[in-house]
Rosetta silent file (secondary structure, phi, psi, omega in degrees, C-alpha in Angstrom):
SEQUENCE: MGLEVDIIFKIAGVGIVVAFLHTVLDQVGKKEYAQWVTLFGFIYILFQVASIVDDLFQKIKSVFLYQ
SCORE:     score description
SCORE:     0.000 S_00000001
   1 L     0.000  -36.429 -176.305  120.858   86.237  114.401 S_00000001
   2 H   -69.071  -31.061  178.922  121.010   86.839  110.714 S_00000001
   3 H   -64.289  -39.935 -179.846  118.377   84.240  109.949 S_00000001
   4 H   -68.054  -37.615  179.938  115.687   85.935  112.081 S_00000001
   5 H   -69.807  -35.815  178.971  116.265   89.307  110.456 S_00000001
   6 H   -62.045  -41.861  179.016  116.107   87.678  107.040 S_00000001
   7 H   -67.202  -40.374  176.891  112.718   86.155  107.807 S_00000001
   8 H   -61.386  -41.026  178.610  111.397   89.452  109.085 S_00000001
   9 H   -69.349  -34.365  175.225  112.463   91.182  105.895 S_00000001
  10 H   -62.104  -46.106  179.490  110.855   88.421  103.775 S_00000001
  11 H   -61.652  -44.960  179.286  107.587   88.851  105.638 S_00000001
  12 H   -65.817  -36.998  178.314  107.712   92.610  105.305 S_00000001
  13 H   -64.476  -44.071  179.247  108.559   92.372  101.596 S_00000001
  14 H   -63.128  -40.430  178.532  105.636   90.065  100.919 S_00000001
  15 H   -61.921  -39.576  178.846  103.370   92.432  102.840 S_00000001
  16 H   -67.201  -45.616  179.810  104.508   95.427  100.798 S_00000001
  17 H   -63.555  -43.818  179.257  104.069   93.597   97.507 S_00000001
  18 H   -62.527  -41.461  178.838  100.624   92.280   98.507 S_00000001
  19 H   -64.700  -40.649  176.811   99.540   95.772   99.630 S_00000001
  20 H   -61.554  -49.834 -179.954  100.779   97.274   96.345 S_00000001
  21 H   -64.188  -38.029  178.909   98.991   94.687   94.220 S_00000001
  22 H   -62.502  -42.245  178.273   95.866   94.985   96.279 S_00000001
  23 H   -64.322  -47.008 -179.583   95.834   98.801   95.804 S_00000001
  24 H   -61.703  -47.858  179.578   96.463   98.551   92.073 S_00000001
  25 H   -64.416  -34.668  179.552   93.845   95.894   91.514 S_00000001
  26 H   -68.829  -38.696  178.302   91.354   97.771   93.635 S_00000001
  27 H   -67.530  -32.610 -179.302   91.891  100.993   91.658 S_00000001
  28 H   -75.274  -22.941 -178.347   91.466   99.161   88.357 S_00000001
  29 L   105.337    8.077 -179.618   88.154   97.709   89.566 S_00000001
  30 L   -98.735   65.810 -174.314   89.246   94.123   90.050 S_00000001
  31 H   -66.543  -35.159 -179.766   88.231   93.889   93.721 S_00000001
  32 H   -63.939  -42.771  176.736   87.788   90.110   93.580 S_00000001
  33 H   -66.686  -34.885  178.877   91.336   89.608   92.344 S_00000001
  34 H   -65.152  -38.530  177.142   92.606   92.023   94.969 S_00000001
  35 H   -67.605  -37.764  177.705   90.961   89.959   97.689 S_00000001
  36 H   -64.795  -40.588  178.448   92.474   86.765   96.250 S_00000001
  37 H   -61.520  -43.247  177.986   95.904   88.349   96.222 S_00000001
  38 H   -62.693  -43.941  178.424   95.496   89.386   99.829 S_00000001
  39 H   -61.012  -47.538 -179.377   94.298   85.891  100.808 S_00000001
  40 H   -65.802  -37.636  177.557   97.188   84.156   99.084 S_00000001
  41 H   -63.647  -43.028  178.660   99.685   86.552  100.639 S_00000001
  42 H   -61.869  -43.703  178.354   98.172   85.859  104.072 S_00000001
  43 H   -62.809  -40.833  179.451   98.356   82.100  103.551 S_00000001
  44 H   -62.275  -44.447  177.835  101.970   82.357  102.466 S_00000001
  45 H   -67.682  -33.974  177.213  102.904   84.390  105.518 S_00000001
  46 H   -63.798  -40.225  176.527  100.944   82.017  107.728 S_00000001
  47 H   -68.541  -38.192  177.116  103.049   79.073  106.483 S_00000001
  48 H   -61.260  -46.825 -179.155  106.246   81.072  107.055 S_00000001
  49 H   -67.077  -35.297  178.581  105.223   81.843  110.640 S_00000001
  50 H   -63.798  -36.934  179.331  104.190   78.214  111.166 S_00000001
  51 H   -72.543  -33.196  175.982  107.644   77.049  110.170 S_00000001
  52 H   -65.937  -42.540  179.357  109.251   79.612  112.515 S_00000001
  53 H   -65.031  -38.677  176.482  107.062   78.410  115.387 S_00000001
  54 H   -61.064  -44.286  177.676  107.950   74.789  114.562 S_00000001
  55 H   -61.008  -41.830  179.692  111.679   75.647  114.719 S_00000001
  56 H   -61.094  -47.058  179.644  111.083   77.381  118.053 S_00000001
  57 H   -63.403  -37.655  177.303  109.280   74.371  119.518 S_00000001
  58 H   -64.718  -40.291  176.877  112.058   72.050  118.298 S_00000001
  59 H   -64.458  -43.037  177.804  114.677   74.230  120.035 S_00000001
  60 H   -63.638  -42.385 -179.960  112.634   74.301  123.248 S_00000001
  61 H   -64.066  -40.402 -179.464  112.151   70.537  123.077 S_00000001
  62 H   -69.181  -30.611  179.362  115.862   69.957  122.616 S_00000001
  63 H   -72.340  -45.198 -174.033  116.700   72.152  125.596 S_00000001
  64 H   -85.855  -16.397  177.985  114.315   70.564  128.036 S_00000001
  65 H  -100.385   -1.753  176.435  114.761   66.936  126.875 S_00000001
  66 L    53.319   49.702 -179.285  118.574   67.196  126.802 S_00000001
  67 L  -100.265    0.000    0.000  118.938   65.615  123.398 S_00000001
């Protein structure tokens, strides 16, 4: 149970940092950099979620294949 909560907090933390950086860069006038920061944050979270989904499928596979 602790692992799932840890991953949720990591995703939320990355989202907060990306939102903060996006806002700061947007206010300074660096909109292109703000968009890149948002894109990289999204890609990082996407890989995190992909690993979570992979773990889920491995657990489901082990349950139904009795390995």
